mmCIF file of C-alpha atoms in Angstrom:
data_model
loop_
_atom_site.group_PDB
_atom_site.id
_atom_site.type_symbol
_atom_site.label_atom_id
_atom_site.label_comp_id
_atom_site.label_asym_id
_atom_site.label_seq_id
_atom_site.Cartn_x
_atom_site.Cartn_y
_atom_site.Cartn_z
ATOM 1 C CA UNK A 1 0.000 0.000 0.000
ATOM 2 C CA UNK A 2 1.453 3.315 -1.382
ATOM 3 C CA UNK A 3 1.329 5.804 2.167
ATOM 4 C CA UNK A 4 0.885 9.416 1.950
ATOM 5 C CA UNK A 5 1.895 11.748 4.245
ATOM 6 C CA UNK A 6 1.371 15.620 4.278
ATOM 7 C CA UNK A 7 2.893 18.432 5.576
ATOM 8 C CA UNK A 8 2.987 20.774 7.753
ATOM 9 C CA UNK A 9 -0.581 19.411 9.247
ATOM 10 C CA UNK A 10 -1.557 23.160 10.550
ATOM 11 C CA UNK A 11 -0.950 26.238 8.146
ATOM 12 C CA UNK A 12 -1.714 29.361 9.662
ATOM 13 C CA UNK A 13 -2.029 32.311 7.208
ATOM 14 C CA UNK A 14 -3.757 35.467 6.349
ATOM 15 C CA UNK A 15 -5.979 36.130 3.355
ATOM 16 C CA UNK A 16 -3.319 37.424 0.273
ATOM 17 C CA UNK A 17 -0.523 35.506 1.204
ATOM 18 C CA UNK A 18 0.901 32.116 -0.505
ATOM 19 C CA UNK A 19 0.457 29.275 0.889
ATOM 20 C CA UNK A 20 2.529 25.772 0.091
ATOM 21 C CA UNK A 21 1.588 22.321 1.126
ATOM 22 C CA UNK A 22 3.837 19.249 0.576
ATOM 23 C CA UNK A 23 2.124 15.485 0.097
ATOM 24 C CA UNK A 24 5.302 12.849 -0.019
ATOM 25 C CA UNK A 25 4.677 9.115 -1.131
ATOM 26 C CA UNK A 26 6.099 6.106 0.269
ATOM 27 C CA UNK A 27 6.661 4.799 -3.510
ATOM 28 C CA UNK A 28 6.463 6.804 -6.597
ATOM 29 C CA UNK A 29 3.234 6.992 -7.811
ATOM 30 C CA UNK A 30 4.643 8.969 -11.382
ATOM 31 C CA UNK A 31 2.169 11.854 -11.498
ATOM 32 C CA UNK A 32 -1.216 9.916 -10.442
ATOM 33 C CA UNK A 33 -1.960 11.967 -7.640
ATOM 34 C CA UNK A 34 -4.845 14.523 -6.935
ATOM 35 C CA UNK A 35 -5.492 17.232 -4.523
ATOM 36 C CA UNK A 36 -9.203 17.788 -2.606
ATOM 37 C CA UNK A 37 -10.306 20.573 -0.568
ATOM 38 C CA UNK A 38 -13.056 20.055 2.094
ATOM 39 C CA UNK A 39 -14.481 22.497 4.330
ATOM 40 C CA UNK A 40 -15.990 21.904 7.551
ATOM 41 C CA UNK A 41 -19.390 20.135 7.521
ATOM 42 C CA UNK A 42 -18.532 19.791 3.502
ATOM 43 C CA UNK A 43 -18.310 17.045 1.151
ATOM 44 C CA UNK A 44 -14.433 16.920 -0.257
ATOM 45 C CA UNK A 45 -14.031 18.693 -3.720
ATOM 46 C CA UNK A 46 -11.885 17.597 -6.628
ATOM 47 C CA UNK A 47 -9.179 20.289 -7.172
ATOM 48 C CA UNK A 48 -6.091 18.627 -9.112
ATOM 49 C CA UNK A 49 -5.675 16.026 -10.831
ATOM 50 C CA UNK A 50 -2.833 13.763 -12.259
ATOM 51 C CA UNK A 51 -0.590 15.935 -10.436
ATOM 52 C CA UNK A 52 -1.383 19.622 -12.115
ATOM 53 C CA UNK A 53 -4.618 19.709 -14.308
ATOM 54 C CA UNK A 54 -7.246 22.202 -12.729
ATOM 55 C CA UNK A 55 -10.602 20.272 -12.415
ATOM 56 C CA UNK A 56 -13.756 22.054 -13.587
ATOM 57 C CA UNK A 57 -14.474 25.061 -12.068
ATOM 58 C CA UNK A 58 -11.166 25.554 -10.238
ATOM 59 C CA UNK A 59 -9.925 28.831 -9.882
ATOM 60 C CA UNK A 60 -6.215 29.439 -11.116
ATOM 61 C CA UNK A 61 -5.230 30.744 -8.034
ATOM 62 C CA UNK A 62 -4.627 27.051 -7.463
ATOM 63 C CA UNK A 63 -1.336 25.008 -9.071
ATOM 64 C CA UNK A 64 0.644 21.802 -8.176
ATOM 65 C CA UNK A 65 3.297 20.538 -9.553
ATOM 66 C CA UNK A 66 5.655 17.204 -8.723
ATOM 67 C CA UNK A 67 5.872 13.760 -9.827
ATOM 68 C CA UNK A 68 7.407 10.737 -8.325
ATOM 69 C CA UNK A 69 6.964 10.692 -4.959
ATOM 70 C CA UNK A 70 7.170 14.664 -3.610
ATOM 71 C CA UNK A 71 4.225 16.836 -4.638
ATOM 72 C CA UNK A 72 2.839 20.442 -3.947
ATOM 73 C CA UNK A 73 0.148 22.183 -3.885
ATOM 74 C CA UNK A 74 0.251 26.120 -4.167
ATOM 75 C CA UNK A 75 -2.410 28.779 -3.308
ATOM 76 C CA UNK A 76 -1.091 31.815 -4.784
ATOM 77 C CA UNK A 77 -3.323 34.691 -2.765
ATOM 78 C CA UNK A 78 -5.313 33.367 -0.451
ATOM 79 C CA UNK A 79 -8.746 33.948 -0.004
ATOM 80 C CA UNK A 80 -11.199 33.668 2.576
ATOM 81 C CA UNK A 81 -12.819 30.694 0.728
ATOM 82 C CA UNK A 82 -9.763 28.709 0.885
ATOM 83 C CA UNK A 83 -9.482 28.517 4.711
ATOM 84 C CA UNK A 84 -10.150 24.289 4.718
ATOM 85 C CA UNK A 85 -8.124 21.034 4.883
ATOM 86 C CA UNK A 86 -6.460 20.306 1.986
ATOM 87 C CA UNK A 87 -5.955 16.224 0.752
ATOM 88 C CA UNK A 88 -3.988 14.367 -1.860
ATOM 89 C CA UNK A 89 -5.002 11.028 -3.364
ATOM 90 C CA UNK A 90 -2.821 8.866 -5.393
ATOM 91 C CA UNK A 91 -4.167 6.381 -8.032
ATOM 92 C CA UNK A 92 -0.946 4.915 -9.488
ATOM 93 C CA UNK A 93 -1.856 1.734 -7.009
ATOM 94 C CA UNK A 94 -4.528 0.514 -8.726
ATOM 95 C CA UNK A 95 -6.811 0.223 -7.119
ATOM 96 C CA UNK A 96 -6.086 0.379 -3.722
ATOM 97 C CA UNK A 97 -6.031 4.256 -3.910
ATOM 98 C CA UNK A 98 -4.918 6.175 -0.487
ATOM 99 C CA UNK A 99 -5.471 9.668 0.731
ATOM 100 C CA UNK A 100 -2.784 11.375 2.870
ATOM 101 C CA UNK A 101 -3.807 12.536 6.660
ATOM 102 C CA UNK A 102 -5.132 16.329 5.503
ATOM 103 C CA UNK A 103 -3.058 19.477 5.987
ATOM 104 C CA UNK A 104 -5.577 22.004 7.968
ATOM 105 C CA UNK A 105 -5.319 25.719 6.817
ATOM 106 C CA UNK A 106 -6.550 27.953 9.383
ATOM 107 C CA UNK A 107 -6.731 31.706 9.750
ATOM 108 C CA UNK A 108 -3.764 33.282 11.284
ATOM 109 C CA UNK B 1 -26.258 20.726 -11.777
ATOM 110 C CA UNK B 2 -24.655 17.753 -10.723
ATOM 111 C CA UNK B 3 -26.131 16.142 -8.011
ATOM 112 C CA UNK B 4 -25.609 12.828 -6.030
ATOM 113 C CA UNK B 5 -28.307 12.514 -3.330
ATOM 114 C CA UNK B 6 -27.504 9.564 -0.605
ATOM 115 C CA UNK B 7 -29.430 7.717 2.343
ATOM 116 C CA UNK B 8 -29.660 4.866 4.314
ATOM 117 C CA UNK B 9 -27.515 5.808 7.222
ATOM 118 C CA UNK B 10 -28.237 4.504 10.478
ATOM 119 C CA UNK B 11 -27.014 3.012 13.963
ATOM 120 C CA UNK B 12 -26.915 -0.817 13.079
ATOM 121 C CA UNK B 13 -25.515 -3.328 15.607
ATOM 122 C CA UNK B 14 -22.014 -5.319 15.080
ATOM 123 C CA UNK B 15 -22.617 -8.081 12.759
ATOM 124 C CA UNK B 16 -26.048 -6.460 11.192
ATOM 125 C CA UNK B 17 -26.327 -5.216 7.844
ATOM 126 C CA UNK B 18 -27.263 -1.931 5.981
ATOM 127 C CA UNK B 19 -27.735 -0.398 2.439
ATOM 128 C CA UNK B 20 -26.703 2.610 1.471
ATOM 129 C CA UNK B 21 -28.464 4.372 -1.938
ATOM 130 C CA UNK B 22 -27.574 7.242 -3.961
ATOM 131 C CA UNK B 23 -29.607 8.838 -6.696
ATOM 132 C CA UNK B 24 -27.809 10.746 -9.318
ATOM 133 C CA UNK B 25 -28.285 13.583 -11.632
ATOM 134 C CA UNK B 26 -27.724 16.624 -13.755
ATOM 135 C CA UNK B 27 -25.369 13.931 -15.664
ATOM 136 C CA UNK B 28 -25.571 11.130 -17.802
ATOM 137 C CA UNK B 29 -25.227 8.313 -14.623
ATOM 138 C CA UNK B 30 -24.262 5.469 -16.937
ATOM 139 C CA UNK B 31 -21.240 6.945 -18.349
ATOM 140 C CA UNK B 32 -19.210 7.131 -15.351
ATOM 141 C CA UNK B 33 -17.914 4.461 -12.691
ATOM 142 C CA UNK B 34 -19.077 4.907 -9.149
ATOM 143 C CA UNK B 35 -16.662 4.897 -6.182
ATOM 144 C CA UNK B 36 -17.918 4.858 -1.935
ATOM 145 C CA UNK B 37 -15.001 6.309 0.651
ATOM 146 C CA UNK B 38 -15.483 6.639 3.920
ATOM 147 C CA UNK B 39 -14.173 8.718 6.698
ATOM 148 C CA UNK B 40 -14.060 7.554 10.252
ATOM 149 C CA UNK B 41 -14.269 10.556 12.684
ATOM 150 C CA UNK B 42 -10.838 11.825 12.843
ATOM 151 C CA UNK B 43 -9.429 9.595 10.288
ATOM 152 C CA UNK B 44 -8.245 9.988 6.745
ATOM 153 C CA UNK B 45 -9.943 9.174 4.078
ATOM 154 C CA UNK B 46 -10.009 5.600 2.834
ATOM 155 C CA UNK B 47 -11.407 4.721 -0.558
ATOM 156 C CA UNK B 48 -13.850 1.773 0.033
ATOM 157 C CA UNK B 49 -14.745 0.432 -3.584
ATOM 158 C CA UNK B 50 -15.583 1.336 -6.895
ATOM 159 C CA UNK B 51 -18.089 0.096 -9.934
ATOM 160 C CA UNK B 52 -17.506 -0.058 -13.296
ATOM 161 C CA UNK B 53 -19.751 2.876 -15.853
ATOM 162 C CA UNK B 54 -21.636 -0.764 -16.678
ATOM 163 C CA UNK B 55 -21.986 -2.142 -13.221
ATOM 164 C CA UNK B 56 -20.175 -5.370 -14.771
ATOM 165 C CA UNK B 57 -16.673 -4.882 -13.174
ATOM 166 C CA UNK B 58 -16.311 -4.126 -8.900
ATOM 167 C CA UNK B 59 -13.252 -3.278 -6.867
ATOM 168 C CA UNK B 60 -13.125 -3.150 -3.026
ATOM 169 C CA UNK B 61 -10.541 -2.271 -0.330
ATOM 170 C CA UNK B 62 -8.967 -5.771 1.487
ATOM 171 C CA UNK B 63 -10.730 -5.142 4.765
ATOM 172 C CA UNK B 64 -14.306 -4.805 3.332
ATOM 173 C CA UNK B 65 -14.380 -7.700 0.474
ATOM 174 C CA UNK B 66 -16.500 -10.165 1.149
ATOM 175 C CA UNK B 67 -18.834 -7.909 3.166
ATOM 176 C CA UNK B 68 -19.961 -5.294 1.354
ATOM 177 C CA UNK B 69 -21.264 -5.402 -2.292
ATOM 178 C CA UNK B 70 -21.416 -2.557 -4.435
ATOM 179 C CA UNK B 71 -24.091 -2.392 -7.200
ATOM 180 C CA UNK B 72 -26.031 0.267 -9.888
ATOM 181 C CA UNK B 73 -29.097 0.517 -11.273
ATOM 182 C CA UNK B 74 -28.366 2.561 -14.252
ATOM 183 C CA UNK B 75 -31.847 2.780 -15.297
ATOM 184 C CA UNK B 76 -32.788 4.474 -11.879
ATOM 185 C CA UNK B 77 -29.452 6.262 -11.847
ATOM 186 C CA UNK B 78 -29.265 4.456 -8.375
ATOM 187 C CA UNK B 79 -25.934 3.240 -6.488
ATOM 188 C CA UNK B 80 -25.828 1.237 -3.679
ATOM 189 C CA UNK B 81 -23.509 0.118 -0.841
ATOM 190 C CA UNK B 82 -24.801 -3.623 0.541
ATOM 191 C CA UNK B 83 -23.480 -3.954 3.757
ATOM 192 C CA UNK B 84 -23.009 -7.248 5.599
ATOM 193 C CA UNK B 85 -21.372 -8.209 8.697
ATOM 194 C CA UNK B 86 -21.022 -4.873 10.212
ATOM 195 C CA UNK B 87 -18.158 -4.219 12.478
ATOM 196 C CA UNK B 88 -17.523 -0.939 15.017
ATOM 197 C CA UNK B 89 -14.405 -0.107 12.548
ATOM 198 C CA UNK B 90 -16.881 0.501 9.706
ATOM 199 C CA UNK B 91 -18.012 2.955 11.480
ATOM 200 C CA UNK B 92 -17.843 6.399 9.534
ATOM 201 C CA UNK B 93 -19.116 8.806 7.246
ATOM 202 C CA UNK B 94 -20.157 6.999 3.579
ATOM 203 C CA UNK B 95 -19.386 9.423 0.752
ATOM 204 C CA UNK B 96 -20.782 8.381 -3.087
ATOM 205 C CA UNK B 97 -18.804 9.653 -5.768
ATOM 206 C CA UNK B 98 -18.696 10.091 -9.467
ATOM 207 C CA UNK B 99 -15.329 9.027 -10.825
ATOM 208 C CA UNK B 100 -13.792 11.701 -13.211
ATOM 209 C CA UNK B 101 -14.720 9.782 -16.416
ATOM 210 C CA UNK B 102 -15.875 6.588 -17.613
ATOM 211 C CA UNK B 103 -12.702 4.873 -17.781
ATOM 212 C CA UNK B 104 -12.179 4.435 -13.899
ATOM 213 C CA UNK B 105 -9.686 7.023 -13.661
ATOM 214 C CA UNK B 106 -9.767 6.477 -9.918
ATOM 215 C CA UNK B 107 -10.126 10.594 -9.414
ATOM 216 C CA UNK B 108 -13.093 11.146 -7.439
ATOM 217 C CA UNK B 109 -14.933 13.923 -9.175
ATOM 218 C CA UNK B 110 -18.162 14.779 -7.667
ATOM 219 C CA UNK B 111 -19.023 13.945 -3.965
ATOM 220 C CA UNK B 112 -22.380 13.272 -2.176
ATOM 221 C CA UNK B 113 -23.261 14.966 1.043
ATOM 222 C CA UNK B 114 -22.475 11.787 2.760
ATOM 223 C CA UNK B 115 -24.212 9.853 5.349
ATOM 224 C CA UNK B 116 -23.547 8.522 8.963
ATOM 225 C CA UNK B 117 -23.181 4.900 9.743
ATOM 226 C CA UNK B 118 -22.600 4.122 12.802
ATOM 227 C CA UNK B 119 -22.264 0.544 14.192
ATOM 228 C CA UNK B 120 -22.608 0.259 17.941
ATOM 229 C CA UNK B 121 -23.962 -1.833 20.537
#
């Protein structure tokens, strides 16, 4: 089983400034991995996908980037909608696909 | 407007069983596979099992096969989670999902609102 781990767990930021989270595999899984947001009392939400494609509806603001087994996620500004915990998910272990712990970004 | 709209959640006792349903729409529900996750309270996420766009090809993590069964009813638009042999680790939230595209991409593209099972004596 490919493991994922995140970090940093907490982020604490203010609205405008960048923020950066890390997902690291145990194994490589190439560039099968996606990113979801979910906000509290929310469903999760598909963000990224195969490491860097913007799902529908995905504001630019949002990028990744990686392959192998390091990956990032970057929220350029942030806004007050972003405030959430953030997921990745990789795929390349069919299909016994695995979600990382969350990374948590609160309001500074 | 997508839409995936679930129920059957419930308190159930170890070893019962339970169905979960969700009705899709706002897309064409037999052109994409079908995927349940779960999320125990303060756990991670953990992908559960997934259906084929047809219904003719399943998938399931190791610690629920044999126990639960997933199934679709594409002319109802209707997935459904079949539950047997309950344990207190299965407790959790039950998400349905909409896979990215009909190939089984294994991207989970659209999530339900989810619904509590909860398996207690």
């Amino acid at each position: 089983e490919v493991v994922l781990t995140q970090s940093p767990a907490t982020l604490s930021l203010s609205p405008g400034e960048r923020a950066t989270l890390s997902c690291r595999a145990s194994q490589s899984v190439s560039t099968y991995l996606a990113w979801y947001q979910q906000k509290p009392g929310q469903s999760p939400r598909l963000l990224i996908y195969d490491t860097s494609n913007r799902a529908t509806g995905i504001p630019a603001r949002f990028s990744a980037s990686g392959s192998g087994t390091d990956f990032t996620l970057t929220i350029s500004s942030l806004e007050p909608e972003d405030f959430a915990v953030y997921y990745c998910q990789q795929r390349n272990d069919w299909p016994l696909f695995t979600f990382g712990p969350g990374t948590k970004l609160d309001l500074k | 407007e997508v839409q995936l709209v679930q129920s059957g959640g419930a308190v159930v006792q170890p070893g019962g069983s339970l169905r979960l349903s969700c009705t899709g729409s706002g897309f064409p529900f037999d052109d994409y596979a079908m995927h349940w996750v779960r999320q125990a309270p303060g756990k991670r996420l953990e992908w559960v099992c997934l259906i084929s766009w047809d219904g003719r090809r399943a998938w399931y993590t190791d610690s629920v096969k044999g126990r639960f069964t997933i199934s679709r009813d594409n002319s109802d638009a209707s997935l459904y989670l079949q539950m047997n042999s309950l344990r207190t680790e299965d407790t959790a939230f039950y998400y349905c999902i909409k896979d990215l595209r009909k190939s089984n991409t294994g991207y989970l593209d659209f999530w339900g609102q989810g619904t509590l099972v909860t398996v207690s004596s």
